[in-house]
Every structure is written in C-alpha cells, then in structure tokens.
Amino acid sequence: QVQLAESGGGLVQVGGSLRLSCLVSSRTFSVRSWAWYRQAPGNQRDMVATISTTGSTNYVDSVKGRFTISRDSAKSTVYLQLNELKPEDTAVYYCNLVGEFKYSWGQGTQVTVSS
C-alpha cells in the first residue's frame, strides 16, 4: 500500500517562505506525475502545482511566480517551495498523483500565514 507523508508546514508571517516535502513509499514514483493540493477550511481540495515525469511543471494562477514544485526520484520525494506567502495560502497541503486515480491521502501538512 502506497503511503504519502507530507511535512514542512508551519506558521509564518506574510511574505515568508516554507519548503514542503512529500515522501512517497512507491516503487513507481519515478514514472508518475505528481501534484500538490491544498484545502482551506470550508473549501474543497484544489490542485496548486503539478510536475511530470520529465520535470515539466504547471501552476494555478494564484501561486505562479511564488511556488515551485520539484521532485527527487532518488529520494521518492516531491517538494513544494512556498515563497511570498499570503494569508490566502493558509490551508492543509497534500501531495498525490495527477489524474483521476489517487492513492489514499496522507495526513497533510498545515500552512498558516499570519498577517
């Protein structure tokens, strides 16, 4: 059973930075496209960034230029660098596959941006 373990969240002030990590216990990590999602209280879980097997990336408009997704196949880890954080970035952040099929969600990591 594949497990997803997110970490790196915390409480930061507006304009601050965080680096999130997602350790994936899967032998097929390197042949999958991965994404970071986030869910704010009362909202649905939305995708914010994706990375393909070749390293191509995509971002939702609200995080373009501020967030950077990356991957390290040797470590089976997906990263999300969060810069210039805003209060509206406050959410629980998760990683998972791109597409309709998803592994069981991990516990996520809480990011709170205070003003």
PDB file of C-alpha atoms in Angstrom, residues 67-115:
ATOM      1  CA  PHE A  67       5.573  28.460  -5.543  1.00  0.00           C
ATOM      2  CA  THR A  68       7.975  25.953  -7.099  1.00  0.00           C
ATOM      3  CA  ILE A  69       7.343  22.222  -7.353  1.00  0.00           C
ATOM      4  CA  SER A  70      10.228  19.789  -7.772  1.00  0.00           C
ATOM      5  CA  ARG A  71      10.953  16.105  -7.420  1.00  0.00           C
ATOM      6  CA  ASP A  72      13.829  13.848  -6.423  1.00  0.00           C
ATOM      7  CA  SER A  73      13.356  10.326  -7.723  1.00  0.00           C
ATOM      8  CA  ALA A  74      16.339   9.012  -5.773  1.00  0.00           C
ATOM      9  CA  LYS A  75      14.543  10.032  -2.588  1.00  0.00           C
ATOM     10  CA  SER A  76      10.987   9.354  -3.826  1.00  0.00           C
ATOM     11  CA  THR A  77      10.115  12.841  -2.656  1.00  0.00           C
ATOM     12  CA  VAL A  78       8.133  15.713  -4.086  1.00  0.00           C
ATOM     13  CA  TYR A  79       8.825  19.224  -2.850  1.00  0.00           C
ATOM     14  CA  LEU A  80       6.915  22.482  -2.867  1.00  0.00           C
ATOM     15  CA  GLN A  81       8.804  25.691  -2.196  1.00  0.00           C
ATOM     16  CA  LEU A  82       6.444  28.402  -0.996  1.00  0.00           C
ATOM     17  CA  ASN A  83       7.662  31.988  -1.202  1.00  0.00           C
ATOM     18  CA  GLU A  84       5.980  35.354  -0.715  1.00  0.00           C
ATOM     19  CA  LEU A  85       3.266  33.699   1.310  1.00  0.00           C
ATOM     20  CA  LYS A  86      -0.109  35.368   1.661  1.00  0.00           C
ATOM     21  CA  PRO A  87      -2.932  34.817   4.176  1.00  0.00           C
ATOM     22  CA  GLU A  88      -4.983  33.167   1.426  1.00  0.00           C
ATOM     23  CA  ASP A  89      -2.325  30.451   1.165  1.00  0.00           C
ATOM     24  CA  THR A  90      -3.387  29.176   4.585  1.00  0.00           C
ATOM     25  CA  ALA A  91      -4.515  25.571   4.133  1.00  0.00           C
ATOM     26  CA  VAL A  92      -3.606  21.955   4.660  1.00  0.00           C
ATOM     27  CA  TYR A  93      -1.298  20.876   1.859  1.00  0.00           C
ATOM     28  CA  TYR A  94      -1.295  17.371   0.398  1.00  0.00           C
ATOM     29  CA  CYS A  95       0.525  15.546  -2.354  1.00  0.00           C
ATOM     30  CA  ASN A  96      -0.904  12.859  -4.613  1.00  0.00           C
ATOM     31  CA  LEU A  97      -0.993  11.682  -8.187  1.00  0.00           C
ATOM     32  CA  VAL A  98      -2.148  13.793 -11.081  1.00  0.00           C
ATOM     33  CA  GLY A  99      -5.341  12.496 -12.663  1.00  0.00           C
ATOM     34  CA  GLU A 100      -8.459  10.686 -11.542  1.00  0.00           C
ATOM     35  CA  PHE A 101      -6.713   7.803  -9.798  1.00  0.00           C
ATOM     36  CA  LYS A 102      -5.399   8.754  -6.369  1.00  0.00           C
ATOM     37  CA  TYR A 103      -3.590   6.970  -3.636  1.00  0.00           C
ATOM     38  CA  SER A 104      -5.018   7.203  -0.125  1.00  0.00           C
ATOM     39  CA  TRP A 105      -4.469  10.729   1.093  1.00  0.00           C
ATOM     40  CA  GLY A 106      -1.810  11.393   3.681  1.00  0.00           C
ATOM     41  CA  GLN A 107      -2.336  13.482   6.786  1.00  0.00           C
ATOM     42  CA  GLY A 108      -1.243  16.649   5.020  1.00  0.00           C
ATOM     43  CA  THR A 109       0.801  19.464   6.455  1.00  0.00           C
ATOM     44  CA  GLN A 110      -0.719  22.669   7.818  1.00  0.00           C
ATOM     45  CA  VAL A 111       0.466  26.005   6.455  1.00  0.00           C
ATOM     46  CA  THR A 112      -0.738  29.068   8.322  1.00  0.00           C
ATOM     47  CA  VAL A 113       0.140  32.558   7.143  1.00  0.00           C
ATOM     48  CA  SER A 114      -0.438  35.303   9.670  1.00  0.00           C
ATOM     49  CA  SER A 115      -0.855  38.954   8.888  1.00  0.00           C
TER      50      SER A 115
END
